[in-house]
Amino acid sequence: QKEVEQDPGPLSVPEGAIVSLNCTYSNSAFQYFMWYRQYSRKGPELLMYTYSSGNKEDGRFTAQVDKSSKYISLFIRDSQPSDSATYLCAMITNYGGATNKLIFGTGTLLAVQP
Amino acid sequence: DTAVSQTPKYLVTQMGNDKSIKCEQNLGHDTMYWYKQDSKKFLKIMFSYNNKELIINETVPNRFSPKSPDKAHLNLHINSLELGDSAVYFCASSFDSYTEAFFGQGTRLTVV
């Protein structure tokens, strides 16, 4: 079993829909949480970074973390065709020092249809 | 002005060859990484360096040898390339091991 589980999709939604992307994890040492977006043939780019349970909003994007359930979500409001990409959740352990690891989920492929 | 840049962008080579990928970051970060992304888009950490020192080696075959001449550069040398090494290799950097990583554009390696 992978440390971070993410539904690979693909997820297809109409333009303007609210998109919900989710990840679960098993390692309690994960303390820092991120969402990345990756367009085809490009490197992952950071969308959101959070280190506490609760919600964090940035424009049309809201990241939600529930450490007690080991569950994180990314919501995209008013989705646009330009949001079509692979979305990767990522987490960092808190082992101390420089030995922390940034671990990724498998990514969810999102297609927003015009 | 690219923050994390890696070269080459594409690499096609025959089995058994040796090749290198170079990475440079101009963000002043202390930590650098190599990740491998397979055909299913899964990003797996290979190595991490902190201030030129190897911190994490994720049971990568010893045909892969990273080298960090200074904290702004992290290169990856691969000996005796195999078909299974075909993937996209990403370099990344972060301020420290607790913070988000910034990625290069990737090197698409194809071994034939």
mmCIF file with all atom_site columns, C-alpha atoms in Angstrom:
data_model
loop_
_atom_site.group_PDB
_atom_site.id
_atom_site.type_symbol
_atom_site.label_atom_id
_atom_site.label_alt_id
_atom_site.label_comp_id
_atom_site.label_asym_id
_atom_site.label_entity_id
_atom_site.label_seq_id
_atom_site.pdbx_PDB_ins_code
_atom_site.Cartn_x
_atom_site.Cartn_y
_atom_site.Cartn_z
_atom_site.occupancy
_atom_site.B_iso_or_equiv
_atom_site.pdbx_formal_charge
_atom_site.auth_seq_id
_atom_site.auth_comp_id
_atom_site.auth_asym_id
_atom_site.auth_atom_id
_atom_site.pdbx_PDB_model_num
ATOM 1   C CA . GLN A 1 1   ? 0.000   0.000  0.000   1.00 0.00 ? 1   GLN A CA 1
ATOM 2   C CA . LYS A 1 2   ? 1.322   3.426  -0.959  1.00 0.00 ? 2   LYS A CA 1
ATOM 3   C CA . GLU A 1 3   ? 1.830   6.000  1.799   1.00 0.00 ? 3   GLU A CA 1
ATOM 4   C CA . VAL A 1 4   ? -0.390  8.465  -0.051  1.00 0.00 ? 4   VAL A CA 1
ATOM 5   C CA . GLU A 1 5   ? -3.465  7.318  -1.965  1.00 0.00 ? 5   GLU A CA 1
ATOM 6   C CA . GLN A 1 6   ? -5.104  9.392  -4.679  1.00 0.00 ? 6   GLN A CA 1
ATOM 7   C CA . ASP A 1 7   ? -7.749  8.430  -7.224  1.00 0.00 ? 7   ASP A CA 1
ATOM 8   C CA . PRO A 1 8   ? -6.036  8.625  -10.636 1.00 0.00 ? 8   PRO A CA 1
ATOM 9   C CA . GLY A 1 9   ? -9.241  9.546  -12.466 1.00 0.00 ? 9   GLY A CA 1
ATOM 10  C CA . PRO A 1 10  ? -9.668  10.687 -15.140 1.00 0.00 ? 10  PRO A CA 1
ATOM 11  C CA . LEU A 1 11  ? -12.218 13.167 -13.854 1.00 0.00 ? 11  LEU A CA 1
ATOM 12  C CA . SER A 1 12  ? -14.239 15.014 -16.478 1.00 0.00 ? 12  SER A CA 1
ATOM 13  C CA . VAL A 1 13  ? -16.437 17.977 -15.521 1.00 0.00 ? 13  VAL A CA 1
ATOM 14  C CA . PRO A 1 14  ? -18.261 20.743 -17.415 1.00 0.00 ? 14  PRO A CA 1
ATOM 15  C CA . GLU A 1 15  ? -16.918 24.281 -17.312 1.00 0.00 ? 15  GLU A CA 1
ATOM 16  C CA . GLY A 1 16  ? -18.114 26.144 -14.222 1.00 0.00 ? 16  GLY A CA 1
ATOM 17  C CA . ALA A 1 17  ? -18.425 23.020 -12.058 1.00 0.00 ? 17  ALA A CA 1
ATOM 18  C CA . ILE A 1 18  ? -16.975 22.681 -8.577  1.00 0.00 ? 18  ILE A CA 1
ATOM 19  C CA . VAL A 1 19  ? -14.204 20.088 -8.567  1.00 0.00 ? 19  VAL A CA 1
ATOM 20  C CA . SER A 1 20  ? -13.246 18.066 -5.506  1.00 0.00 ? 20  SER A CA 1
ATOM 21  C CA . LEU A 1 21  ? -9.918  16.234 -5.439  1.00 0.00 ? 21  LEU A CA 1
ATOM 22  C CA . ASN A 1 22  ? -8.880  14.083 -2.497  1.00 0.00 ? 22  ASN A CA 1
ATOM 23  C CA . CYS A 1 23  ? -5.991  12.187 -0.954  1.00 0.00 ? 23  CYS A CA 1
ATOM 24  C CA . THR A 1 24  ? -5.695  9.922  2.031   1.00 0.00 ? 24  THR A CA 1
ATOM 25  C CA . TYR A 1 25  ? -2.531  9.018  3.855   1.00 0.00 ? 25  TYR A CA 1
ATOM 26  C CA . SER A 1 26  ? -1.431  6.522  6.449   1.00 0.00 ? 26  SER A CA 1
ATOM 27  C CA . ASN A 1 27  ? 1.718   8.011  8.003   1.00 0.00 ? 27  ASN A CA 1
ATOM 28  C CA . SER A 1 28  ? 1.035   10.246 11.014  1.00 0.00 ? 28  SER A CA 1
ATOM 29  C CA . ALA A 1 29  ? 4.468   11.821 10.487  1.00 0.00 ? 29  ALA A CA 1
ATOM 30  C CA . PHE A 1 30  ? 3.086   13.823 7.558   1.00 0.00 ? 30  PHE A CA 1
ATOM 31  C CA . GLN A 1 31  ? 2.675   17.362 8.848   1.00 0.00 ? 31  GLN A CA 1
ATOM 32  C CA . TYR A 1 32  ? 2.923   19.618 5.793   1.00 0.00 ? 32  TYR A CA 1
ATOM 33  C CA . PHE A 1 33  ? 0.583   19.330 2.840   1.00 0.00 ? 33  PHE A CA 1
ATOM 34  C CA . MET A 1 34  ? 0.665   20.623 -0.694  1.00 0.00 ? 34  MET A CA 1
ATOM 35  C CA . TRP A 1 35  ? -1.191  20.498 -3.960  1.00 0.00 ? 35  TRP A CA 1
ATOM 36  C CA . TYR A 1 36  ? 0.644   20.704 -7.250  1.00 0.00 ? 36  TYR A CA 1
ATOM 37  C CA . ARG A 1 37  ? -0.707  21.117 -10.770 1.00 0.00 ? 37  ARG A CA 1
ATOM 38  C CA . GLN A 1 38  ? 1.102   19.536 -13.695 1.00 0.00 ? 38  GLN A CA 1
ATOM 39  C CA . TYR A 1 39  ? 0.289   20.352 -17.293 1.00 0.00 ? 39  TYR A CA 1
ATOM 40  C CA . SER A 1 40  ? 1.244   17.856 -19.962 1.00 0.00 ? 40  SER A CA 1
ATOM 41  C CA . ARG A 1 41  ? 5.019   17.768 -20.581 1.00 0.00 ? 41  ARG A CA 1
ATOM 42  C CA . LYS A 1 42  ? 5.695   20.360 -17.874 1.00 0.00 ? 42  LYS A CA 1
ATOM 43  C CA . GLY A 1 43  ? 7.051   20.242 -14.342 1.00 0.00 ? 43  GLY A CA 1
ATOM 44  C CA . PRO A 1 44  ? 4.715   20.264 -11.324 1.00 0.00 ? 44  PRO A CA 1
ATOM 45  C CA . GLU A 1 45  ? 3.882   23.760 -10.078 1.00 0.00 ? 45  GLU A CA 1
ATOM 46  C CA . LEU A 1 46  ? 2.838   24.520 -6.531  1.00 0.00 ? 46  LEU A CA 1
ATOM 47  C CA . LEU A 1 47  ? -0.794  25.546 -5.998  1.00 0.00 ? 47  LEU A CA 1
ATOM 48  C CA . MET A 1 48  ? -1.253  25.411 -2.246  1.00 0.00 ? 48  MET A CA 1
ATOM 49  C CA . TYR A 1 49  ? 0.848   24.770 0.861   1.00 0.00 ? 49  TYR A CA 1
ATOM 50  C CA . THR A 1 50  ? -0.540  24.288 4.344   1.00 0.00 ? 50  THR A CA 1
ATOM 51  C CA . TYR A 1 51  ? 0.698   22.862 7.613   1.00 0.00 ? 51  TYR A CA 1
ATOM 52  C CA . SER A 1 52  ? -2.369  22.774 9.798   1.00 0.00 ? 52  SER A CA 1
ATOM 53  C CA . SER A 1 53  ? -5.808  21.235 9.831   1.00 0.00 ? 53  SER A CA 1
ATOM 54  C CA . GLY A 1 54  ? -8.529  23.456 8.425   1.00 0.00 ? 54  GLY A CA 1
ATOM 55  C CA . ASN A 1 55  ? -9.108  25.384 5.228   1.00 0.00 ? 55  ASN A CA 1
ATOM 56  C CA . LYS A 1 56  ? -6.872  27.635 3.172   1.00 0.00 ? 56  LYS A CA 1
ATOM 57  C CA . GLU A 1 57  ? -8.257  29.644 0.296   1.00 0.00 ? 57  GLU A CA 1
ATOM 58  C CA . ASP A 1 58  ? -6.494  31.212 -2.682  1.00 0.00 ? 58  ASP A CA 1
ATOM 59  C CA . GLY A 1 59  ? -8.746  32.593 -5.386  1.00 0.00 ? 59  GLY A CA 1
ATOM 60  C CA . ARG A 1 60  ? -10.815 29.763 -6.841  1.00 0.00 ? 60  ARG A CA 1
ATOM 61  C CA . PHE A 1 61  ? -8.815  27.144 -4.922  1.00 0.00 ? 61  PHE A CA 1
ATOM 62  C CA . THR A 1 62  ? -9.468  25.897 -1.393  1.00 0.00 ? 62  THR A CA 1
ATOM 63  C CA . ALA A 1 63  ? -7.259  23.343 0.337   1.00 0.00 ? 63  ALA A CA 1
ATOM 64  C CA . GLN A 1 64  ? -8.676  21.414 3.252   1.00 0.00 ? 64  GLN A CA 1
ATOM 65  C CA . VAL A 1 65  ? -6.729  19.266 5.708   1.00 0.00 ? 65  VAL A CA 1
ATOM 66  C CA . ASP A 1 66  ? -8.183  16.891 8.285   1.00 0.00 ? 66  ASP A CA 1
ATOM 67  C CA . LYS A 1 67  ? -5.286  15.368 10.193  1.00 0.00 ? 67  LYS A CA 1
ATOM 68  C CA . SER A 1 68  ? -7.524  13.323 12.470  1.00 0.00 ? 68  SER A CA 1
ATOM 69  C CA . SER A 1 69  ? -8.929  11.480 9.434   1.00 0.00 ? 69  SER A CA 1
ATOM 70  C CA . LYS A 1 70  ? -5.655  11.646 7.472   1.00 0.00 ? 70  LYS A CA 1
ATOM 71  C CA . TYR A 1 71  ? -7.524  13.191 4.563   1.00 0.00 ? 71  TYR A CA 1
ATOM 72  C CA . ILE A 1 72  ? -6.818  16.235 2.411   1.00 0.00 ? 72  ILE A CA 1
ATOM 73  C CA . SER A 1 73  ? -8.874  17.853 -0.317  1.00 0.00 ? 73  SER A CA 1
ATOM 74  C CA . LEU A 1 74  ? -8.564  20.493 -3.007  1.00 0.00 ? 74  LEU A CA 1
ATOM 75  C CA . PHE A 1 75  ? -11.673 22.291 -4.232  1.00 0.00 ? 75  PHE A CA 1
ATOM 76  C CA . ILE A 1 76  ? -11.725 24.253 -7.470  1.00 0.00 ? 76  ILE A CA 1
ATOM 77  C CA . ARG A 1 77  ? -14.633 26.645 -7.911  1.00 0.00 ? 77  ARG A CA 1
ATOM 78  C CA . ASP A 1 78  ? -15.898 27.832 -11.297 1.00 0.00 ? 78  ASP A CA 1
ATOM 79  C CA . SER A 1 79  ? -13.598 25.395 -13.084 1.00 0.00 ? 79  SER A CA 1
ATOM 80  C CA . GLN A 1 80  ? -12.154 26.507 -16.411 1.00 0.00 ? 80  GLN A CA 1
ATOM 81  C CA . PRO A 1 81  ? -10.790 24.543 -19.390 1.00 0.00 ? 81  PRO A CA 1
ATOM 82  C CA . SER A 1 82  ? -7.367  25.956 -18.442 1.00 0.00 ? 82  SER A CA 1
ATOM 83  C CA . ASP A 1 83  ? -7.629  23.969 -15.171 1.00 0.00 ? 83  ASP A CA 1
ATOM 84  C CA . SER A 1 84  ? -7.329  20.737 -17.189 1.00 0.00 ? 84  SER A CA 1
ATOM 85  C CA . ALA A 1 85  ? -4.173  19.105 -15.850 1.00 0.00 ? 85  ALA A CA 1
ATOM 86  C CA . THR A 1 86  ? -2.954  16.436 -13.458 1.00 0.00 ? 86  THR A CA 1
ATOM 87  C CA . TYR A 1 87  ? -3.315  17.419 -9.798  1.00 0.00 ? 87  TYR A CA 1
ATOM 88  C CA . LEU A 1 88  ? -0.869  15.894 -7.355  1.00 0.00 ? 88  LEU A CA 1
ATOM 89  C CA . CYS A 1 89  ? -1.170  15.970 -3.615  1.00 0.00 ? 89  CYS A CA 1
ATOM 90  C CA . ALA A 1 90  ? 2.113   15.956 -1.718  1.00 0.00 ? 90  ALA A CA 1
ATOM 91  C CA . MET A 1 91  ? 3.135   15.684 1.905   1.00 0.00 ? 91  MET A CA 1
ATOM 92  C CA . ILE A 1 92  ? 6.230   16.196 3.976   1.00 0.00 ? 92  ILE A CA 1
ATOM 93  C CA . THR A 1 93  ? 7.118   14.153 7.023   1.00 0.00 ? 93  THR A CA 1
ATOM 94  C CA . ASN A 1 94  ? 8.342   15.746 10.228  1.00 0.00 ? 94  ASN A CA 1
ATOM 95  C CA . TYR A 1 95  ? 11.167  13.470 11.282  1.00 0.00 ? 95  TYR A CA 1
ATOM 96  C CA . GLY A 1 96  ? 13.338  16.434 12.172  1.00 0.00 ? 96  GLY A CA 1
ATOM 97  C CA . GLY A 1 97  ? 16.494  17.749 10.560  1.00 0.00 ? 97  GLY A CA 1
ATOM 98  C CA . ALA A 1 98  ? 17.062  17.391 6.851   1.00 0.00 ? 98  ALA A CA 1
ATOM 99  C CA . THR A 1 99  ? 15.707  13.839 6.583   1.00 0.00 ? 99  THR A CA 1
ATOM 100 C CA . ASN A 1 100 ? 12.117  14.822 5.849   1.00 0.00 ? 100 ASN A CA 1
ATOM 101 C CA . LYS A 1 101 ? 10.671  13.398 2.676   1.00 0.00 ? 101 LYS A CA 1
ATOM 102 C CA . LEU A 1 102 ? 8.341   15.047 0.174   1.00 0.00 ? 102 LEU A CA 1
ATOM 103 C CA . ILE A 1 103 ? 6.033   12.238 -0.935  1.00 0.00 ? 103 ILE A CA 1
ATOM 104 C CA . PHE A 1 104 ? 3.514   12.519 -3.757  1.00 0.00 ? 104 PHE A CA 1
ATOM 105 C CA . GLY A 1 105 ? 0.187   10.917 -4.473  1.00 0.00 ? 105 GLY A CA 1
ATOM 106 C CA . THR A 1 106 ? -0.312  9.282  -7.864  1.00 0.00 ? 106 THR A CA 1
ATOM 107 C CA . GLY A 1 107 ? -2.095  12.327 -9.305  1.00 0.00 ? 107 GLY A CA 1
ATOM 108 C CA . THR A 1 108 ? -5.635  12.860 -10.617 1.00 0.00 ? 108 THR A CA 1
ATOM 109 C CA . LEU A 1 109 ? -6.117  13.754 -14.269 1.00 0.00 ? 109 LEU A CA 1
ATOM 110 C CA . LEU A 1 110 ? -8.776  16.469 -14.576 1.00 0.00 ? 110 LEU A CA 1
ATOM 111 C CA . ALA A 1 111 ? -10.468 17.504 -17.820 1.00 0.00 ? 111 ALA A CA 1
ATOM 112 C CA . VAL A 1 112 ? -12.772 20.545 -17.809 1.00 0.00 ? 112 VAL A CA 1
ATOM 113 C CA . GLN A 1 113 ? -15.011 20.493 -20.853 1.00 0.00 ? 113 GLN A CA 1
ATOM 114 C CA . PRO A 1 114 ? -15.989 23.869 -22.412 1.00 0.00 ? 114 PRO A CA 1
ATOM 115 C CA . ASP B 2 1   ? 14.718  33.920 -15.414 1.00 0.00 ? 1   ASP B CA 1
ATOM 116 C CA . THR B 2 2   ? 14.158  30.223 -14.712 1.00 0.00 ? 2   THR B CA 1
ATOM 117 C CA . ALA B 2 3   ? 14.265  29.243 -11.030 1.00 0.00 ? 3   ALA B CA 1
ATOM 118 C CA . VAL B 2 4   ? 15.131  25.554 -11.475 1.00 0.00 ? 4   VAL B CA 1
ATOM 119 C CA . SER B 2 5   ? 16.598  24.620 -14.814 1.00 0.00 ? 5   SER B CA 1
ATOM 120 C CA . GLN B 2 6   ? 17.728  21.243 -16.018 1.00 0.00 ? 6   GLN B CA 1
ATOM 121 C CA . THR B 2 7   ? 19.410  20.108 -19.196 1.00 0.00 ? 7   THR B CA 1
ATOM 122 C CA . PRO B 2 8   ? 18.876  18.444 -21.514 1.00 0.00 ? 8   PRO B CA 1
ATOM 123 C CA . LYS B 2 9   ? 15.106  18.527 -21.935 1.00 0.00 ? 9   LYS B CA 1
ATOM 124 C CA . TYR B 2 10  ? 15.119  15.381 -24.065 1.00 0.00 ? 10  TYR B CA 1
ATOM 125 C CA . LEU B 2 11  ? 17.579  12.524 -24.099 1.00 0.00 ? 11  LEU B CA 1
ATOM 126 C CA . VAL B 2 12  ? 17.384  9.499  -26.400 1.00 0.00 ? 12  VAL B CA 1
ATOM 127 C CA . THR B 2 13  ? 20.120  6.933  -25.993 1.00 0.00 ? 13  THR B CA 1
ATOM 128 C CA . GLN B 2 14  ? 20.926  3.273  -26.444 1.00 0.00 ? 14  GLN B CA 1
ATOM 129 C CA . MET B 2 15  ? 20.985  0.628  -23.737 1.00 0.00 ? 15  MET B CA 1
ATOM 130 C CA . GLY B 2 16  ? 24.325  0.357  -22.048 1.00 0.00 ? 16  GLY B CA 1
ATOM 131 C CA . ASN B 2 17  ? 25.305  3.991  -22.557 1.00 0.00 ? 17  ASN B CA 1
ATOM 132 C CA . ASP B 2 18  ? 26.203  6.432  -19.777 1.00 0.00 ? 18  ASP B CA 1
ATOM 133 C CA . LYS B 2 19  ? 24.471  9.804  -19.605 1.00 0.00 ? 19  LYS B CA 1
ATOM 134 C CA . SER B 2 20  ? 24.264  12.848 -17.338 1.00 0.00 ? 20  SER B CA 1
ATOM 135 C CA . ILE B 2 21  ? 21.528  15.332 -16.510 1.00 0.00 ? 21  ILE B CA 1
ATOM 136 C CA . LYS B 2 22  ? 22.413  18.718 -15.049 1.00 0.00 ? 22  LYS B CA 1
ATOM 137 C CA . CYS B 2 23  ? 20.343  20.868 -12.699 1.00 0.00 ? 23  CYS B CA 1
ATOM 138 C CA . GLU B 2 24  ? 20.809  24.391 -11.405 1.00 0.00 ? 24  GLU B CA 1
ATOM 139 C CA . GLN B 2 25  ? 18.668  26.529 -9.113  1.00 0.00 ? 25  GLN B CA 1
ATOM 140 C CA . ASN B 2 26  ? 18.940  30.278 -8.580  1.00 0.00 ? 26  ASN B CA 1
ATOM 141 C CA . LEU B 2 27  ? 16.555  30.460 -5.614  1.00 0.00 ? 27  LEU B CA 1
ATOM 142 C CA . GLY B 2 28  ? 19.240  30.288 -2.933  1.00 0.00 ? 28  GLY B CA 1
ATOM 143 C CA . HIS B 2 29  ? 17.728  27.046 -1.607  1.00 0.00 ? 29  HIS B CA 1
ATOM 144 C CA . ASP B 2 30  ? 19.682  24.626 0.555   1.00 0.00 ? 30  ASP B CA 1
ATOM 145 C CA . THR B 2 31  ? 17.857  21.429 -0.436  1.00 0.00 ? 31  THR B CA 1
ATOM 146 C CA . MET B 2 32  ? 17.753  19.800 -3.869  1.00 0.00 ? 32  MET B CA 1
ATOM 147 C CA . TYR B 2 33  ? 16.085  16.630 -5.113  1.00 0.00 ? 33  TYR B CA 1
ATOM 148 C CA . TRP B 2 34  ? 15.871  14.214 -7.985  1.00 0.00 ? 34  TRP B CA 1
ATOM 149 C CA . TYR B 2 35  ? 12.498  12.637 -8.719  1.00 0.00 ? 35  TYR B CA 1
ATOM 150 C CA . LYS B 2 36  ? 11.562  10.023 -11.309 1.00 0.00 ? 36  LYS B CA 1
ATOM 151 C CA . GLN B 2 37  ? 8.117   10.161 -12.950 1.00 0.00 ? 37  GLN B CA 1
ATOM 152 C CA . ASP B 2 38  ? 6.948   6.989  -14.631 1.00 0.00 ? 38  ASP B CA 1
ATOM 153 C CA . SER B 2 39  ? 4.463   6.586  -17.456 1.00 0.00 ? 39  SER B CA 1
ATOM 154 C CA . LYS B 2 40  ? 1.577   6.624  -14.973 1.00 0.00 ? 40  LYS B CA 1
ATOM 155 C CA . LYS B 2 41  ? 2.668   10.052 -13.711 1.00 0.00 ? 41  LYS B CA 1
ATOM 156 C CA . PHE B 2 42  ? 3.786   8.763  -10.308 1.00 0.00 ? 42  PHE B CA 1
ATOM 157 C CA . LEU B 2 43  ? 6.554   10.975 -8.902  1.00 0.00 ? 43  LEU B CA 1
ATOM 158 C CA . LYS B 2 44  ? 9.002   8.997  -6.815  1.00 0.00 ? 44  LYS B CA 1
ATOM 159 C CA . ILE B 2 45  ? 11.816  10.564 -4.852  1.00 0.00 ? 45  ILE B CA 1
ATOM 160 C CA . MET B 2 46  ? 15.280  9.273  -5.712  1.00 0.00 ? 46  MET B CA 1
ATOM 161 C CA . PHE B 2 47  ? 17.720  11.509 -3.849  1.00 0.00 ? 47  PHE B CA 1
ATOM 162 C CA . SER B 2 48  ? 17.775  14.583 -1.694  1.00 0.00 ? 48  SER B CA 1
ATOM 163 C CA . TYR B 2 49  ? 20.742  16.783 -0.892  1.00 0.00 ? 49  TYR B CA 1
ATOM 164 C CA . ASN B 2 50  ? 21.094  19.435 1.757   1.00 0.00 ? 50  ASN B CA 1
ATOM 165 C CA . ASN B 2 51  ? 23.894  21.938 1.291   1.00 0.00 ? 51  ASN B CA 1
ATOM 166 C CA . LYS B 2 52  ? 25.854  19.532 -0.967  1.00 0.00 ? 52  LYS B CA 1
ATOM 167 C CA . GLU B 2 53  ? 25.419  16.581 1.391   1.00 0.00 ? 53  GLU B CA 1
ATOM 168 C CA . LEU B 2 54  ? 23.458  13.449 0.416   1.00 0.00 ? 54  LEU B CA 1
ATOM 169 C CA . ILE B 2 55  ? 20.554  13.046 2.845   1.00 0.00 ? 55  ILE B CA 1
ATOM 170 C CA . ILE B 2 56  ? 18.140  10.607 1.202   1.00 0.00 ? 56  ILE B CA 1
ATOM 171 C CA . ASN B 2 57  ? 18.900  7.748  -1.166  1.00 0.00 ? 57  ASN B CA 1
ATOM 172 C CA . GLU B 2 58  ? 15.680  5.896  -1.846  1.00 0.00 ? 58  GLU B CA 1
ATOM 173 C CA . THR B 2 59  ? 17.169  2.468  -2.676  1.00 0.00 ? 59  THR B CA 1
ATOM 174 C CA . VAL B 2 60  ? 18.081  3.618  -6.150  1.00 0.00 ? 60  VAL B CA 1
ATOM 175 C CA . PRO B 2 61  ? 20.389  1.261  -8.121  1.00 0.00 ? 61  PRO B CA 1
ATOM 176 C CA . ASN B 2 62  ? 24.003  2.323  -7.767  1.00 0.00 ? 62  ASN B CA 1
ATOM 177 C CA . ARG B 2 63  ? 24.108  2.913  -11.533 1.00 0.00 ? 63  ARG B CA 1
ATOM 178 C CA . PHE B 2 64  ? 22.598  6.267  -10.575 1.00 0.00 ? 64  PHE B CA 1
ATOM 179 C CA . SER B 2 65  ? 25.103  8.617  -9.013  1.00 0.00 ? 65  SER B CA 1
ATOM 180 C CA . PRO B 2 66  ? 24.134  12.139 -7.991  1.00 0.00 ? 66  PRO B CA 1
ATOM 181 C CA . LYS B 2 67  ? 26.760  14.824 -7.488  1.00 0.00 ? 67  LYS B CA 1
ATOM 182 C CA . SER B 2 68  ? 26.387  18.247 -5.946  1.00 0.00 ? 68  SER B CA 1
ATOM 183 C CA . PRO B 2 69  ? 29.408  20.460 -6.668  1.00 0.00 ? 69  PRO B CA 1
ATOM 184 C CA . ASP B 2 70  ? 27.787  23.322 -4.754  1.00 0.00 ? 70  ASP B CA 1
ATOM 185 C CA . LYS B 2 71  ? 24.390  23.927 -3.212  1.00 0.00 ? 71  LYS B CA 1
ATOM 186 C CA . ALA B 2 72  ? 23.021  25.496 -6.400  1.00 0.00 ? 72  ALA B CA 1
ATOM 187 C CA . HIS B 2 73  ? 23.794  22.488 -8.586  1.00 0.00 ? 73  HIS B CA 1
ATOM 188 C CA . LEU B 2 74  ? 22.779  18.842 -8.499  1.00 0.00 ? 74  LEU B CA 1
ATOM 189 C CA . ASN B 2 75  ? 23.698  16.563 -11.367 1.00 0.00 ? 75  ASN B CA 1
ATOM 190 C CA . LEU B 2 76  ? 22.641  12.995 -12.041 1.00 0.00 ? 76  LEU B CA 1
ATOM 191 C CA . HIS B 2 77  ? 24.889  10.526 -13.820 1.00 0.00 ? 77  HIS B CA 1
ATOM 192 C CA . ILE B 2 78  ? 23.477  7.213  -14.992 1.00 0.00 ? 78  ILE B CA 1
ATOM 193 C CA . ASN B 2 79  ? 25.718  4.308  -15.992 1.00 0.00 ? 79  ASN B CA 1
ATOM 194 C CA . SER B 2 80  ? 24.817  1.338  -18.165 1.00 0.00 ? 80  SER B CA 1
ATOM 195 C CA . LEU B 2 81  ? 21.358  2.605  -19.061 1.00 0.00 ? 81  LEU B CA 1
ATOM 196 C CA . GLU B 2 82  ? 18.526  0.065  -19.148 1.00 0.00 ? 82  GLU B CA 1
ATOM 197 C CA . LEU B 2 83  ? 15.150  0.127  -20.888 1.00 0.00 ? 83  LEU B CA 1
ATOM 198 C CA . GLY B 2 84  ? 13.435  0.508  -17.501 1.00 0.00 ? 84  GLY B CA 1
ATOM 199 C CA . ASP B 2 85  ? 15.266  3.773  -16.894 1.00 0.00 ? 85  ASP B CA 1
ATOM 200 C CA . SER B 2 86  ? 13.041  5.448  -19.500 1.00 0.00 ? 86  SER B CA 1
ATOM 201 C CA . ALA B 2 87  ? 11.052  8.079  -17.617 1.00 0.00 ? 87  ALA B CA 1
ATOM 202 C CA . VAL B 2 88  ? 10.916  11.796 -16.951 1.00 0.00 ? 88  VAL B CA 1
ATOM 203 C CA . TYR B 2 89  ? 13.468  12.929 -14.376 1.00 0.00 ? 89  TYR B CA 1
ATOM 204 C CA . PHE B 2 90  ? 12.709  16.062 -12.401 1.00 0.00 ? 90  PHE B CA 1
ATOM 205 C CA . CYS B 2 91  ? 15.072  18.171 -10.391 1.00 0.00 ? 91  CYS B CA 1
ATOM 206 C CA . ALA B 2 92  ? 13.585  20.259 -7.583  1.00 0.00 ? 92  ALA B CA 1
ATOM 207 C CA . SER B 2 93  ? 14.737  22.533 -4.806  1.00 0.00 ? 93  SER B CA 1
ATOM 208 C CA . SER B 2 94  ? 13.335  23.849 -1.534  1.00 0.00 ? 94  SER B CA 1
ATOM 209 C CA . PHE B 2 95  ? 14.409  26.310 1.132   1.00 0.00 ? 95  PHE B CA 1
ATOM 210 C CA . ASP B 2 96  ? 14.691  23.471 3.634   1.00 0.00 ? 96  ASP B CA 1
ATOM 211 C CA . SER B 2 97  ? 13.220  20.017 4.194   1.00 0.00 ? 97  SER B CA 1
ATOM 212 C CA . TYR B 2 98  ? 9.979   21.421 5.644   1.00 0.00 ? 98  TYR B CA 1
ATOM 213 C CA . THR B 2 99  ? 8.953   23.636 2.775   1.00 0.00 ? 99  THR B CA 1
ATOM 214 C CA . GLU B 2 100 ? 7.476   23.279 -0.656  1.00 0.00 ? 100 GLU B CA 1
ATOM 215 C CA . ALA B 2 101 ? 9.656   22.204 -3.556  1.00 0.00 ? 101 ALA B CA 1
ATOM 216 C CA . PHE B 2 102 ? 9.997   24.000 -6.876  1.00 0.00 ? 102 PHE B CA 1
ATOM 217 C CA . PHE B 2 103 ? 10.474  21.828 -9.929  1.00 0.00 ? 103 PHE B CA 1
ATOM 218 C CA . GLY B 2 104 ? 12.393  22.083 -13.156 1.00 0.00 ? 104 GLY B CA 1
ATOM 219 C CA . GLN B 2 105 ? 10.764  21.326 -16.488 1.00 0.00 ? 105 GLN B CA 1
ATOM 220 C CA . GLY B 2 106 ? 11.971  17.728 -16.539 1.00 0.00 ? 106 GLY B CA 1
ATOM 221 C CA . THR B 2 107 ? 14.285  15.610 -18.679 1.00 0.00 ? 107 THR B CA 1
ATOM 222 C CA . ARG B 2 108 ? 12.501  13.031 -20.802 1.00 0.00 ? 108 ARG B CA 1
ATOM 223 C CA . LEU B 2 109 ? 14.883  10.065 -21.030 1.00 0.00 ? 109 LEU B CA 1
ATOM 224 C CA . THR B 2 110 ? 14.191  7.372  -23.601 1.00 0.00 ? 110 THR B CA 1
ATOM 225 C CA . VAL B 2 111 ? 16.403  4.300  -23.665 1.00 0.00 ? 111 VAL B CA 1
ATOM 226 C CA . VAL B 2 112 ? 16.185  2.267  -26.870 1.00 0.00 ? 112 VAL B CA 1
#
